[in-house]
Amino acid sequence: AQSVTQLDSQVPVFEEAPVELRCNYSSSVSVYLFWYVQYPNQGLQLLLKYLSGSTLVESINGFEAEFNKSQTSFHLRKPSVHISDTAEYFCAVSEYNFNKFYFGSGTKLNVKP
Amino acid sequence: DGGITQSPKYLFRKEGQNVTLSCEQNLNHDAMYWYRQDPGQGLRLIYYSQIVNDFQKGDIAEGYSVSREKKESFPLTVTSAQKNPTAFYLCASITTGNTEAFFGQGTRLTVV
């Protein structure tokens, strides 16, 4: 079974500063990788995903993540954060031939003015 | 619009009661999942179903039950055997090939 590790439970950052949220997983065998965002009292929304092809994937609101197979990582980055980015972010892994999603414990991003 | 609908948004349960959380999807997905979310613990899998009339226990199934009589519906019952049911419950459906999970807006259950 996969395991997903998000080492930082909380990340405080000032507005317009860069941020990186870290995600590591246990196995790189035929995996798909995801970042989801959750606002208070809401469900999870897909932010971006890696299925195949280019290892760098981007979201429409300026986030990007890079699939690093050798380090089994999928860190999420944004060069300049906004107050509206304050939310909890979950990294997730799935496997093509095994019908399960594995989620990390989440990272709360708190953007301060 | 296609999506997943969870109801109710807020639910209060008395000690010893069973309650049922609704989850309906119109995305035509075979696989549906129930997760429990507690502060600082991420998402924990309760039950999942890959096809109608079939379901499997997840990591924390004790005190919960499910049914999957229709492709569109996957209700979760929180029984009186669940000793600490207060939590945020999320339902999801997953595309064939596991290329994306779609979530409902969640149900917050509180024991009073």
CSV table of C-alpha atoms in Angstrom, one decimal:
chain,number,residue,atom,x,y,z
A,1,ALA,CA,0.0,0.0,0.0
A,2,GLN,CA,1.1,3.5,-0.6
A,3,SER,CA,1.8,6.1,2.0
A,4,VAL,CA,1.8,9.8,1.5
A,5,THR,CA,3.8,12.2,3.8
A,6,GLN,CA,3.2,15.9,4.1
A,7,LEU,CA,5.9,16.9,6.6
A,8,ASP,CA,4.5,20.4,7.3
A,9,SER,CA,1.2,20.5,9.1
A,10,GLN,CA,1.1,24.3,9.0
A,11,VAL,CA,2.9,26.8,6.8
A,12,PRO,CA,2.6,30.5,7.7
A,13,VAL,CA,3.7,32.9,5.0
A,14,PHE,CA,3.4,36.6,4.2
A,15,GLU,CA,1.4,37.8,1.2
A,16,GLU,CA,3.4,38.0,-2.1
A,17,ALA,CA,6.1,35.7,-0.7
A,18,PRO,CA,6.9,32.3,-2.4
A,19,VAL,CA,5.8,29.1,-0.8
A,20,GLU,CA,6.6,25.4,-1.1
A,21,LEU,CA,4.4,22.6,0.3
A,22,ARG,CA,6.2,19.3,0.5
A,23,CYS,CA,4.8,15.9,-0.4
A,24,ASN,CA,6.6,12.5,-0.5
A,25,TYR,CA,5.1,9.1,-1.3
A,26,SER,CA,6.3,5.6,-0.8
A,27,SER,CA,6.4,4.0,-4.2
A,28,SER,CA,6.8,5.3,-7.8
A,29,VAL,CA,5.4,2.3,-9.5
A,30,SER,CA,2.7,3.5,-12.0
A,31,VAL,CA,1.4,6.3,-9.8
A,32,TYR,CA,-0.7,9.3,-10.5
A,33,LEU,CA,-0.2,12.4,-8.3
A,34,PHE,CA,-2.6,15.1,-7.2
A,35,TRP,CA,-2.9,18.2,-5.1
A,36,TYR,CA,-6.3,19.1,-3.7
A,37,VAL,CA,-7.4,22.3,-1.9
A,38,GLN,CA,-10.0,22.5,0.9
A,39,TYR,CA,-11.6,25.7,2.2
A,40,PRO,CA,-13.3,25.6,5.6
A,41,ASN,CA,-16.4,23.4,5.8
A,42,GLN,CA,-16.2,22.4,2.1
A,43,GLY,CA,-15.2,19.4,0.1
A,44,LEU,CA,-11.8,18.9,-1.7
A,45,GLN,CA,-11.3,20.5,-5.0
A,46,LEU,CA,-8.7,19.4,-7.5
A,47,LEU,CA,-5.8,21.9,-7.8
A,48,LEU,CA,-3.6,20.0,-10.3
A,49,LYS,CA,-2.6,16.5,-11.2
A,50,TYR,CA,0.2,14.5,-12.9
A,51,LEU,CA,-0.8,11.5,-15.0
A,52,SER,CA,2.0,11.3,-17.6
A,53,GLY,CA,4.2,13.4,-19.8
A,54,SER,CA,5.8,16.6,-18.6
A,55,THR,CA,6.9,16.3,-15.0
A,56,LEU,CA,6.0,19.9,-14.3
A,57,VAL,CA,2.2,20.6,-14.0
A,58,GLU,CA,0.5,23.9,-13.4
A,59,SER,CA,-2.8,25.1,-12.1
A,60,ILE,CA,-4.9,28.0,-13.4
A,61,ASN,CA,-4.2,30.1,-10.3
A,62,GLY,CA,-0.4,30.1,-10.4
A,63,PHE,CA,0.5,26.9,-8.5
A,64,GLU,CA,2.8,24.3,-9.9
A,65,ALA,CA,4.1,20.9,-8.9
A,66,GLU,CA,6.9,18.8,-10.2
A,67,PHE,CA,7.0,15.0,-10.2
A,68,ASN,CA,10.4,13.8,-9.1
A,69,LYS,CA,10.5,10.0,-9.6
A,70,SER,CA,14.0,9.5,-8.0
A,71,GLN,CA,13.0,11.3,-4.9
A,72,THR,CA,9.4,10.1,-4.9
A,73,SER,CA,8.2,13.7,-4.4
A,74,PHE,CA,5.5,16.0,-5.7
A,75,HIS,CA,6.1,19.3,-4.0
A,76,LEU,CA,3.7,22.2,-4.6
A,77,ARG,CA,5.0,25.7,-5.2
A,78,LYS,CA,3.8,29.2,-5.9
A,79,PRO,CA,6.1,32.2,-6.5
A,80,SER,CA,3.8,34.8,-4.9
A,81,VAL,CA,0.9,33.9,-2.7
A,82,HIS,CA,-2.3,35.8,-2.1
A,83,ILE,CA,-4.6,36.0,1.0
A,84,SER,CA,-7.1,34.0,-0.9
A,85,ASP,CA,-4.7,31.0,-1.1
A,86,THR,CA,-5.3,30.5,2.7
A,87,ALA,CA,-6.7,26.9,2.8
A,88,GLU,CA,-5.7,23.3,3.6
A,89,TYR,CA,-3.8,21.5,0.9
A,90,PHE,CA,-3.8,17.7,0.5
A,91,CYS,CA,-1.4,15.6,-1.6
A,92,ALA,CA,-2.8,12.4,-3.0
A,93,VAL,CA,-1.6,9.3,-4.9
A,94,SER,CA,-3.4,6.7,-6.9
A,95,GLU,CA,-2.3,3.7,-8.8
A,96,TYR,CA,-3.7,2.8,-12.2
A,97,ASN,CA,-4.4,-0.8,-11.5
A,98,PHE,CA,-5.5,-0.5,-7.9
A,99,ASN,CA,-8.6,1.4,-7.2
A,100,LYS,CA,-7.6,3.5,-4.2
A,101,PHE,CA,-6.6,7.0,-3.5
A,102,TYR,CA,-4.1,7.7,-0.7
A,103,PHE,CA,-4.1,11.1,1.0
A,104,GLY,CA,-1.6,12.9,3.0
A,105,SER,CA,-2.5,14.4,6.4
A,106,GLY,CA,-2.8,17.9,4.9
A,107,THR,CA,-0.9,21.2,5.1
A,108,LYS,CA,-2.6,24.4,6.3
A,109,LEU,CA,-1.4,27.4,4.4
A,110,ASN,CA,-1.9,30.6,6.3
A,111,VAL,CA,-1.2,33.7,4.2
A,112,LYS,CA,-0.7,36.8,6.3
A,113,PRO,CA,-1.1,40.4,5.1
B,1,ASP,CA,-24.1,20.1,-13.9
B,2,GLY,CA,-22.4,16.8,-13.0
B,3,GLY,CA,-21.2,16.4,-9.5
B,4,ILE,CA,-21.6,14.8,-6.1
B,5,THR,CA,-24.3,15.9,-3.7
B,6,GLN,CA,-24.1,15.2,0.0
B,7,SER,CA,-26.9,15.8,2.4
B,8,PRO,CA,-27.5,17.1,4.9
B,9,LYS,CA,-24.7,19.6,5.3
B,10,TYR,CA,-25.1,19.6,9.1
B,11,LEU,CA,-26.4,16.7,11.2
B,12,PHE,CA,-26.9,16.3,14.9
B,13,ARG,CA,-27.2,12.9,16.5
B,14,LYS,CA,-28.2,11.9,20.0
B,15,GLU,CA,-26.3,9.2,21.9
B,16,GLY,CA,-27.4,5.7,20.8
B,17,GLN,CA,-29.0,6.8,17.5
B,18,ASN,CA,-28.2,5.6,14.0
B,19,VAL,CA,-28.0,8.3,11.4
B,20,THR,CA,-27.7,8.0,7.6
B,21,LEU,CA,-25.6,10.4,5.4
B,22,SER,CA,-26.7,10.6,1.8
B,23,CYS,CA,-24.3,10.7,-1.2
B,24,GLU,CA,-25.6,10.9,-4.8
B,25,GLN,CA,-23.5,11.3,-8.0
B,26,ASN,CA,-24.5,11.9,-11.6
B,27,LEU,CA,-21.0,11.5,-13.0
B,28,ASN,CA,-21.6,7.9,-14.0
B,29,HIS,CA,-18.6,6.7,-12.0
B,30,ASP,CA,-18.4,3.1,-10.8
B,31,ALA,CA,-16.3,3.8,-7.7
B,32,MET,CA,-17.5,5.7,-4.7
B,33,TYR,CA,-15.8,6.3,-1.4
B,34,TRP,CA,-16.5,7.5,2.1
B,35,TYR,CA,-13.9,9.4,4.2
B,36,ARG,CA,-13.8,10.7,7.7
B,37,GLN,CA,-11.9,13.9,8.4
B,38,ASP,CA,-10.7,14.9,11.9
B,39,PRO,CA,-8.5,17.9,12.6
B,40,GLY,CA,-4.9,17.1,11.9
B,41,GLN,CA,-5.6,13.6,10.7
B,42,GLY,CA,-6.2,14.0,7.1
B,43,LEU,CA,-8.7,11.8,5.3
B,44,ARG,CA,-9.3,8.3,6.6
B,45,LEU,CA,-11.1,5.7,4.4
B,46,ILE,CA,-14.3,4.2,5.9
B,47,TYR,CA,-15.8,2.2,3.1
B,48,TYR,CA,-15.5,2.0,-0.7
B,49,SER,CA,-17.5,0.5,-3.5
B,50,GLN,CA,-16.1,-0.3,-6.9
B,51,ILE,CA,-19.4,-1.5,-8.4
B,52,VAL,CA,-23.1,-1.8,-7.6
B,53,ASN,CA,-24.0,-4.3,-5.0
B,54,ASP,CA,-20.3,-4.6,-3.8
B,55,PHE,CA,-18.3,-2.7,-1.2
B,56,GLN,CA,-15.3,-3.2,1.0
B,57,LYS,CA,-14.2,-2.0,4.4
B,58,GLY,CA,-11.6,0.7,4.6
B,59,ASP,CA,-9.2,1.5,7.4
B,60,ILE,CA,-11.8,2.6,10.0
B,61,ALA,CA,-15.0,0.7,9.1
B,62,GLU,CA,-16.0,-0.2,12.7
B,63,GLY,CA,-19.3,1.4,13.7
B,64,TYR,CA,-20.3,2.2,10.1
B,65,SER,CA,-22.3,0.5,7.4
B,66,VAL,CA,-23.0,1.2,3.7
B,67,SER,CA,-25.1,0.0,0.8
B,68,ARG,CA,-24.7,0.3,-2.9
B,69,GLU,CA,-28.0,-0.6,-4.5
B,70,LYS,CA,-27.8,1.9,-7.3
B,71,LYS,CA,-24.8,3.3,-9.2
B,72,GLU,CA,-25.7,6.8,-8.3
B,73,SER,CA,-26.1,6.4,-4.6
B,74,PHE,CA,-23.8,5.3,-1.7
B,75,PRO,CA,-25.4,6.1,1.7
B,76,LEU,CA,-23.4,5.8,4.9
B,77,THR,CA,-25.0,4.8,8.2
B,78,VAL,CA,-23.2,5.8,11.4
B,79,THR,CA,-24.4,3.3,14.0
B,80,SER,CA,-24.6,3.5,17.7
B,81,ALA,CA,-21.5,1.3,17.8
B,82,GLN,CA,-19.4,4.2,16.6
B,83,LYS,CA,-18.2,5.7,19.9
B,84,ASN,CA,-16.8,8.9,18.6
B,85,PRO,CA,-18.8,9.9,15.5
B,86,THR,CA,-18.4,13.7,15.6
B,87,ALA,CA,-16.4,14.5,12.5
B,88,PHE,CA,-16.6,15.9,8.9
B,89,TYR,CA,-17.6,13.2,6.4
B,90,LEU,CA,-16.7,13.3,2.8
B,91,CYS,CA,-18.0,11.3,-0.1
B,92,ALA,CA,-16.1,10.9,-3.3
B,93,SER,CA,-16.4,9.2,-6.7
B,94,ILE,CA,-13.5,8.2,-8.8
B,95,THR,CA,-13.0,8.0,-12.5
B,96,THR,CA,-12.2,4.7,-14.2
B,97,GLY,CA,-8.4,4.4,-14.2
B,98,ASN,CA,-8.2,6.5,-11.0
B,99,THR,CA,-7.3,9.7,-12.9
B,100,GLU,CA,-9.3,12.0,-10.6
B,101,ALA,CA,-11.4,11.9,-7.4
B,102,PHE,CA,-14.5,14.2,-7.2
B,103,PHE,CA,-15.8,15.2,-3.8
B,104,GLY,CA,-19.1,16.3,-2.3
B,105,GLN,CA,-19.3,19.3,0.0
B,106,GLY,CA,-19.3,17.2,3.1
B,107,THR,CA,-21.6,16.5,6.1
B,108,ARG,CA,-20.6,17.7,9.5
B,109,LEU,CA,-21.9,15.3,12.1
B,110,THR,CA,-22.1,16.3,15.8
B,111,VAL,CA,-23.2,14.2,18.7
B,112,VAL,CA,-25.3,16.1,21.2
